[in-house]
mmCIF file of C-alpha atoms in Angstrom:
data_model
loop_
_atom_site.group_PDB
_atom_site.id
_atom_site.type_symbol
_atom_site.label_atom_id
_atom_site.label_comp_id
_atom_site.label_asym_id
_atom_site.label_seq_id
_atom_site.Cartn_x
_atom_site.Cartn_y
_atom_site.Cartn_z
ATOM 1 C CA MET K 20 82.572 103.792 134.117
ATOM 2 C CA SER K 21 80.101 105.726 131.693
ATOM 3 C CA LEU K 22 83.175 106.322 129.218
ATOM 4 C CA LEU K 23 83.709 102.652 129.565
ATOM 5 C CA LEU K 24 80.235 101.609 128.591
ATOM 6 C CA PHE K 25 80.414 104.304 125.840
ATOM 7 C CA THR K 26 83.542 102.627 123.921
ATOM 8 C CA ALA K 27 82.439 98.865 124.912
ATOM 9 C CA PRO K 28 80.297 98.142 121.699
ATOM 10 C CA ALA K 29 83.402 99.472 119.534
ATOM 11 C CA PHE K 30 85.746 97.561 121.606
ATOM 12 C CA ILE K 31 83.717 94.517 121.431
ATOM 13 C CA LEU K 32 83.601 94.697 117.472
ATOM 14 C CA TYR K 33 87.355 95.354 117.397
ATOM 15 C CA ALA K 34 87.926 92.503 119.536
ATOM 16 C CA ILE K 35 85.841 90.170 117.466
ATOM 17 C CA PHE K 36 87.012 91.013 114.338
ATOM 18 C CA LEU K 37 90.768 91.937 114.660
ATOM 19 C CA LEU K 38 92.274 91.073 118.253
ATOM 20 C CA ILE K 39 90.864 87.543 118.643
ATOM 21 C CA PRO K 40 91.617 86.559 115.110
ATOM 22 C CA THR K 41 94.934 88.415 115.193
ATOM 23 C CA ILE K 42 96.320 86.390 118.477
ATOM 24 C CA GLY K 43 94.470 83.263 116.683
ATOM 25 C CA GLY K 44 96.796 83.508 113.569
ATOM 26 C CA MET K 45 99.662 84.205 115.580
ATOM 27 C CA TYR K 46 98.763 80.781 117.424
ATOM 28 C CA TYR K 47 98.195 78.703 114.451
ATOM 29 C CA SER K 48 101.651 79.947 112.822
ATOM 30 C CA PHE K 49 103.285 77.307 114.943
ATOM 31 C CA THR K 50 100.871 74.479 113.974
ATOM 32 C CA ASP K 51 100.477 72.785 110.727
ATOM 33 C CA TRP K 52 96.652 73.361 110.912
ATOM 34 C CA ASN K 53 95.141 73.376 107.015
ATOM 35 C CA GLY K 54 92.208 75.528 108.379
ATOM 36 C CA LEU K 55 89.526 72.691 108.238
ATOM 37 C CA ASN K 56 90.067 69.686 110.539
ATOM 38 C CA GLN K 57 89.687 70.453 114.183
ATOM 39 C CA ASN K 58 93.052 68.237 114.514
ATOM 40 C CA TYR K 59 96.339 69.716 114.160
ATOM 41 C CA ASP K 60 99.925 69.390 115.474
ATOM 42 C CA PHE K 61 101.978 72.026 117.303
ATOM 43 C CA ILE K 62 105.546 72.255 114.817
ATOM 44 C CA GLY K 63 106.977 75.214 116.754
ATOM 45 C CA PHE K 64 108.790 77.403 114.385
ATOM 46 C CA ALA K 65 109.092 75.018 111.457
ATOM 47 C CA ASN K 66 106.597 77.177 109.388
ATOM 48 C CA PHE K 67 108.721 80.092 110.117
ATOM 49 C CA THR K 68 112.111 78.167 108.875
ATOM 50 C CA GLU K 69 110.551 76.706 105.671
ATOM 51 C CA ALA K 70 109.247 80.683 104.713
ATOM 52 C CA LEU K 71 112.544 81.831 105.395
ATOM 53 C CA ARG K 72 114.903 79.432 104.201
ATOM 54 C CA GLU K 73 113.195 76.890 101.795
ATOM 55 C CA ASP K 74 110.297 79.268 100.028
ATOM 56 C CA PRO K 75 111.765 81.034 96.901
ATOM 57 C CA ASP K 76 108.476 82.229 95.986
ATOM 58 C CA PHE K 77 107.806 83.922 99.391
ATOM 59 C CA MET K 78 111.400 85.590 99.362
ATOM 60 C CA ASN K 79 110.764 86.757 95.800
ATOM 61 C CA SER K 80 107.147 88.208 96.695
ATOM 62 C CA LEU K 81 109.168 90.230 99.925
ATOM 63 C CA TRP K 82 111.572 91.497 97.849
ATOM 64 C CA PHE K 83 109.068 92.492 94.932
ATOM 65 C CA THR K 84 107.101 94.089 97.955
ATOM 66 C CA LEU K 85 110.064 96.137 99.313
ATOM 67 C CA LYS K 86 110.546 97.406 95.819
ATOM 68 C CA TYR K 87 106.795 98.388 95.706
ATOM 69 C CA VAL K 88 107.194 100.154 99.260
ATOM 70 C CA LEU K 89 110.244 102.361 98.559
ATOM 71 C CA PHE K 90 108.787 103.409 95.118
ATOM 72 C CA MET K 91 105.346 104.329 96.515
ATOM 73 C CA ILE K 92 106.733 105.988 99.796
ATOM 74 C CA VAL K 93 108.852 108.286 97.521
ATOM 75 C CA LEU K 94 106.344 108.893 94.565
ATOM 76 C CA GLN K 95 103.128 109.096 96.529
ATOM 77 C CA ASN K 96 104.327 111.679 98.922
ATOM 78 C CA GLY K 97 106.501 113.590 96.492
ATOM 79 C CA ILE K 98 103.388 113.734 93.913
ATOM 80 C CA ALA K 99 101.103 114.545 96.696
ATOM 81 C CA LEU K 100 103.092 117.438 98.519
ATOM 82 C CA LEU K 101 103.843 118.879 94.838
ATOM 83 C CA LEU K 102 100.126 118.972 94.257
ATOM 84 C CA ALA K 103 99.285 120.297 97.360
ATOM 85 C CA VAL K 104 101.968 123.234 96.947
ATOM 86 C CA LEU K 105 100.536 124.110 93.909
ATOM 87 C CA ILE K 106 97.068 124.222 94.909
ATOM 88 C CA GLU K 107 97.633 126.075 97.863
ATOM 89 C CA SER K 108 99.206 128.614 95.885
ATOM 90 C CA ARG K 109 96.445 129.468 93.859
ATOM 91 C CA THR K 110 93.909 132.194 94.759
ATOM 92 C CA LYS K 111 91.058 130.725 92.996
ATOM 93 C CA SER K 112 89.777 127.295 91.856
ATOM 94 C CA LYS K 113 91.140 125.529 95.311
ATOM 95 C CA GLY K 114 88.374 123.436 95.912
ATOM 96 C CA PHE K 115 87.907 122.522 92.407
ATOM 97 C CA PHE K 116 91.275 121.038 92.255
ATOM 98 C CA ARG K 117 91.065 119.460 95.290
ATOM 99 C CA THR K 118 87.834 117.548 94.372
ATOM 100 C CA ILE K 119 89.697 116.683 90.912
ATOM 101 C CA PHE K 120 92.687 115.051 92.491
ATOM 102 C CA PHE K 121 90.569 113.383 95.403
ATOM 103 C CA MET K 122 87.845 111.883 93.318
ATOM 104 C CA PRO K 123 89.947 108.711 92.359
ATOM 105 C CA ASN K 124 90.613 107.875 96.022
ATOM 106 C CA MET K 125 86.656 107.660 96.131
ATOM 107 C CA ILE K 126 86.521 104.765 93.982
ATOM 108 C CA SER K 127 86.976 101.282 95.193
ATOM 109 C CA THR K 128 90.810 99.738 94.507
ATOM 110 C CA ILE K 129 89.863 96.839 92.616
ATOM 111 C CA ILE K 130 87.441 98.929 90.366
ATOM 112 C CA SER K 131 90.334 101.179 89.714
ATOM 113 C CA ALA K 132 92.195 98.019 88.885
ATOM 114 C CA PHE K 133 89.416 96.784 86.553
ATOM 115 C CA MET K 134 89.292 99.862 84.763
ATOM 116 C CA TRP K 135 92.846 100.608 84.073
ATOM 117 C CA THR K 136 93.062 97.086 82.729
ATOM 118 C CA PHE K 137 91.031 98.064 80.248
ATOM 119 C CA VAL K 138 92.705 101.238 79.513
ATOM 120 C CA PHE K 139 96.274 99.173 79.302
ATOM 121 C CA SER K 140 94.838 96.582 77.193
ATOM 122 C CA GLN K 141 92.472 98.308 74.719
ATOM 123 C CA VAL K 142 92.942 101.997 75.140
ATOM 124 C CA LEU K 143 96.743 102.361 75.291
ATOM 125 C CA PRO K 144 97.121 100.084 71.826
ATOM 126 C CA GLN K 145 94.289 101.855 70.246
ATOM 127 C CA LEU K 146 95.927 105.449 70.833
ATOM 128 C CA ALA K 147 99.359 103.887 69.827
ATOM 129 C CA GLU K 148 97.960 103.054 66.663
ATOM 130 C CA ARG K 149 96.144 106.091 65.732
ATOM 131 C CA PHE K 150 98.843 108.333 66.751
ATOM 132 C CA ALA K 151 101.485 106.255 65.890
ATOM 133 C CA ILE K 152 103.038 106.333 69.311
ATOM 134 C CA THR K 153 104.890 103.234 69.496
ATOM 135 C CA PHE K 154 105.919 103.319 73.022
ATOM 136 C CA LEU K 155 102.238 102.782 74.328
ATOM 137 C CA ASN K 156 102.033 99.938 72.432
ATOM 138 C CA GLN K 157 103.392 97.344 74.847
ATOM 139 C CA SER K 158 102.520 94.574 76.886
ATOM 140 C CA TRP K 159 101.526 96.937 80.123
ATOM 141 C CA LEU K 160 100.221 93.836 82.015
ATOM 142 C CA GLY K 161 101.844 90.849 80.349
ATOM 143 C CA ASP K 162 105.537 91.772 80.321
ATOM 144 C CA PRO K 163 107.344 91.909 83.575
ATOM 145 C CA GLN K 164 109.288 94.876 82.694
ATOM 146 C CA TYR K 165 105.991 97.244 82.458
ATOM 147 C CA SER K 166 103.778 95.294 85.070
ATOM 148 C CA PHE K 167 105.465 96.885 87.812
ATOM 149 C CA TYR K 168 105.125 100.445 86.509
ATOM 150 C CA SER K 169 101.534 99.698 85.442
ATOM 151 C CA ILE K 170 100.910 98.594 89.269
ATOM 152 C CA LEU K 171 102.832 101.860 90.341
ATOM 153 C CA THR K 172 100.318 103.816 88.127
ATOM 154 C CA VAL K 173 97.241 102.699 89.427
ATOM 155 C CA SER K 174 98.243 102.750 93.054
ATOM 156 C CA LEU K 175 99.221 106.430 92.695
ATOM 157 C CA TRP K 176 96.361 107.350 90.722
ATOM 158 C CA ASN K 177 94.240 105.913 93.629
ATOM 159 C CA GLY K 178 95.801 106.884 96.721
ATOM 160 C CA VAL K 179 97.681 110.517 95.956
ATOM 161 C CA GLY K 180 94.677 112.362 96.383
ATOM 162 C CA TYR K 181 94.401 111.617 99.968
ATOM 163 C CA MET K 182 97.899 112.520 100.503
ATOM 164 C CA MET K 183 97.432 115.559 99.052
ATOM 165 C CA ILE K 184 94.554 116.441 101.361
ATOM 166 C CA ILE K 185 96.290 115.793 104.492
ATOM 167 C CA TYR K 186 99.456 117.919 103.260
ATOM 168 C CA LEU K 187 96.857 120.765 102.317
ATOM 169 C CA ALA K 188 95.637 120.658 105.843
ATOM 170 C CA ALA K 189 99.179 121.211 106.884
ATOM 171 C CA LEU K 190 100.038 123.984 104.815
ATOM 172 C CA GLN K 191 96.974 125.803 105.467
ATOM 173 C CA GLY K 192 98.434 125.799 109.235
ATOM 174 C CA VAL K 193 101.906 127.362 108.349
ATOM 175 C CA PRO K 194 101.574 131.198 109.424
ATOM 176 C CA GLN K 195 101.761 133.436 106.463
ATOM 177 C CA SER K 196 103.582 136.085 108.376
ATOM 178 C CA LEU K 197 106.544 133.344 108.318
ATOM 179 C CA LYS K 198 106.704 133.088 104.687
ATOM 180 C CA GLU K 199 106.412 136.541 104.156
ATOM 181 C CA ALA K 200 109.374 137.276 106.255
ATOM 182 C CA ALA K 201 111.304 134.569 104.190
ATOM 183 C CA ILE K 202 109.982 136.555 101.106
ATOM 184 C CA ILE K 203 111.435 139.787 102.244
ATOM 185 C CA ASP K 204 114.960 138.533 103.377
ATOM 186 C CA GLY K 205 115.257 137.368 99.432
ATOM 187 C CA ALA K 206 114.556 133.752 100.068
ATOM 188 C CA SER K 207 113.363 132.194 96.734
ATOM 189 C CA PRO K 208 110.136 130.394 96.734
ATOM 190 C CA LEU K 209 111.831 127.098 96.473
ATOM 191 C CA GLN K 210 114.164 128.053 99.531
ATOM 192 C CA THR K 211 110.951 129.296 101.331
ATOM 193 C CA LEU K 212 109.310 125.725 100.942
ATOM 194 C CA ARG K 213 112.762 124.417 101.856
ATOM 195 C CA SER K 214 113.806 126.253 104.722
ATOM 196 C CA VAL K 215 110.196 127.465 106.102
ATOM 197 C CA VAL K 216 107.198 125.300 105.171
ATOM 198 C CA LEU K 217 108.640 121.942 104.847
ATOM 199 C CA PRO K 218 110.101 121.984 108.541
ATOM 200 C CA MET K 219 106.579 123.160 109.769
ATOM 201 C CA ILE K 220 104.901 120.524 107.828
ATOM 202 C CA THR K 221 107.199 117.905 109.017
ATOM 203 C CA HIS K 222 104.330 116.138 111.262
ATOM 204 C CA ALA K 223 102.030 115.741 108.328
ATOM 205 C CA VAL K 224 105.000 114.060 106.487
ATOM 206 C CA THR K 225 105.317 111.765 109.279
ATOM 207 C CA ILE K 226 101.524 110.676 108.842
ATOM 208 C CA CYS K 227 101.852 110.923 105.239
ATOM 209 C CA PHE K 228 104.611 108.621 105.433
ATOM 210 C CA PHE K 229 103.058 106.024 108.140
ATOM 211 C CA LEU K 230 99.912 105.846 106.031
ATOM 212 C CA THR K 231 102.022 105.076 102.831
ATOM 213 C CA LEU K 232 104.471 102.577 104.341
ATOM 214 C CA ASN K 233 101.602 100.500 106.057
ATOM 215 C CA GLY K 234 99.309 100.796 102.772
ATOM 216 C CA ALA K 235 101.819 99.587 100.702
ATOM 217 C CA PHE K 236 103.296 96.443 102.505
ATOM 218 C CA LYS K 237 99.385 95.389 102.916
ATOM 219 C CA VAL K 238 98.523 95.914 98.907
ATOM 220 C CA PHE K 239 96.569 93.094 97.397
ATOM 221 C CA GLU K 240 93.799 94.239 95.204
ATOM 222 C CA VAL K 241 95.316 96.534 92.873
ATOM 223 C CA VAL K 242 97.788 93.491 92.000
ATOM 224 C CA TYR K 243 95.435 91.186 92.256
ATOM 225 C CA GLY K 244 92.838 93.035 89.924
ATOM 226 C CA LEU K 245 95.776 94.378 87.265
ATOM 227 C CA THR K 246 98.159 91.229 87.065
ATOM 228 C CA GLY K 247 96.826 88.489 89.629
ATOM 229 C CA GLY K 248 100.468 88.319 90.578
ATOM 230 C CA GLY K 249 101.768 87.408 86.972
ATOM 231 C CA PRO K 250 102.958 86.834 84.756
ATOM 232 C CA GLY K 251 103.977 83.689 86.563
ATOM 233 C CA ARG K 252 104.804 85.339 89.805
ATOM 234 C CA ALA K 253 106.534 88.174 88.319
ATOM 235 C CA THR K 254 104.281 90.867 90.308
ATOM 236 C CA GLN K 255 103.262 88.829 93.435
ATOM 237 C CA VAL K 256 102.996 90.978 96.535
ATOM 238 C CA ILE K 257 103.662 89.282 99.763
ATOM 239 C CA THR K 258 99.755 89.344 100.537
ATOM 240 C CA MET K 259 99.117 87.252 97.523
ATOM 241 C CA ASN K 260 101.656 84.892 98.398
ATOM 242 C CA ILE K 261 99.832 84.655 101.865
ATOM 243 C CA TYR K 262 96.414 84.326 100.353
ATOM 244 C CA GLU K 263 97.723 81.673 97.916
ATOM 245 C CA GLU K 264 99.397 79.526 100.707
ATOM 246 C CA ALA K 265 96.172 79.617 102.875
ATOM 247 C CA PHE K 266 93.342 78.828 100.015
ATOM 248 C CA SER K 267 95.017 77.807 97.136
ATOM 249 C CA ASN K 268 97.985 75.582 97.632
ATOM 250 C CA ASN K 269 96.549 72.569 99.874
ATOM 251 C CA PHE K 270 95.049 74.916 102.182
ATOM 252 C CA ARG K 271 98.077 75.430 104.720
ATOM 253 C CA TYR K 272 96.724 77.771 107.089
ATOM 254 C CA GLY K 273 99.306 77.304 109.555
ATOM 255 C CA TYR K 274 102.080 78.178 107.266
ATOM 256 C CA ALA K 275 100.282 81.205 105.679
ATOM 257 C CA SER K 276 99.630 82.510 109.228
ATOM 258 C CA ALA K 277 103.563 82.009 109.687
ATOM 259 C CA LYS K 278 103.791 84.098 106.797
ATOM 260 C CA SER K 279 101.546 86.665 107.894
ATOM 261 C CA VAL K 280 103.604 87.120 111.427
ATOM 262 C CA ILE K 281 106.623 87.597 109.412
ATOM 263 C CA LEU K 282 105.008 90.464 107.552
ATOM 264 C CA PHE K 283 103.498 91.752 110.735
ATOM 265 C CA VAL K 284 107.473 91.725 112.037
ATOM 266 C CA ILE K 285 108.558 93.499 109.118
ATOM 267 C CA VAL K 286 105.935 96.283 109.212
ATOM 268 C CA LEU K 287 106.447 96.764 112.743
ATOM 269 C CA ILE K 288 110.326 97.290 112.581
ATOM 270 C CA PHE K 289 109.514 99.642 109.289
ATOM 271 C CA THR K 290 107.198 101.743 110.849
ATOM 272 C CA LEU K 291 109.192 102.009 114.402
ATOM 273 C CA ILE K 292 112.106 103.363 112.537
ATOM 274 C CA GLN K 293 110.056 105.461 110.333
ATOM 275 C CA ILE K 294 108.297 107.175 113.191
ATOM 276 C CA THR K 295 111.456 107.487 115.113
ATOM 277 C CA VAL K 296 113.340 109.068 112.634
ATOM 278 C CA MET K 297 110.677 111.230 111.461
ATOM 279 C CA LYS K 298 109.827 112.401 115.098
ATOM 280 C CA LYS K 299 113.004 113.711 115.614
ATOM 281 C CA ARG K 300 112.601 116.109 112.755
ATOM 282 C CA GLU K 301 109.332 117.459 113.715
ATOM 283 C CA VAL K 302 109.562 121.316 114.632
ATOM 284 C CA GLU K 303 106.782 122.797 116.878
ATOM 285 C CA ALA K 304 104.934 125.551 115.125
#
């Protein structure tokens, strides 16, 4: 009973700010509520049908989000693991490099977006002009060909450090004796990493993939701060489409709730698949 009393404040806050709104959103997804009026009609699955069959902007934002998720899973985890391995292999300055690479994670995502907006629009063109590097003189935020990579750059800069810390913690748990035994048997550093280290840190890979997957599907601030979903809707992610539907497009709150439920189902499916596949690969240390 005492344990329940200790957890009661946290559970009450969780219920008020997350559980109840979630259930309410699922209910309103079956209505035509505009978020303002007290009166609304129950319309069944009409919102879901419209979103999946009659809303090209929603489908385009979904495909763009899936593309972003794929790139983030591969690049963020790959770079974070590489940095973790390089830092762990150093005998000195580990704390310095951990701090340097983790610092961007301490900056608000929206602030990072505004900082990089200045870099893309002012700094890079100046560098291109001064050092005759024509590649830098691009419309990084206004050209759909480059805006996606600009978003990726800022997202990676902001998030790699957090994943790196998780990988570092896992690498420190790998017994040194196993790595030494592999070296004695003639394994190269790359073979030791692939055959000894990686199987021992699969649990960390599972966690990092889970965090990256969920964070990438719910990305909003970095896109909002850099491109606002533009040019046009070329970089509009699914969360921005939902936001636009609820607050900018005639306040179709019920319709936006239906889109949120669709996003929830997609994330749930991908997460279950990812966890199921990764758990099978985990090796007990």
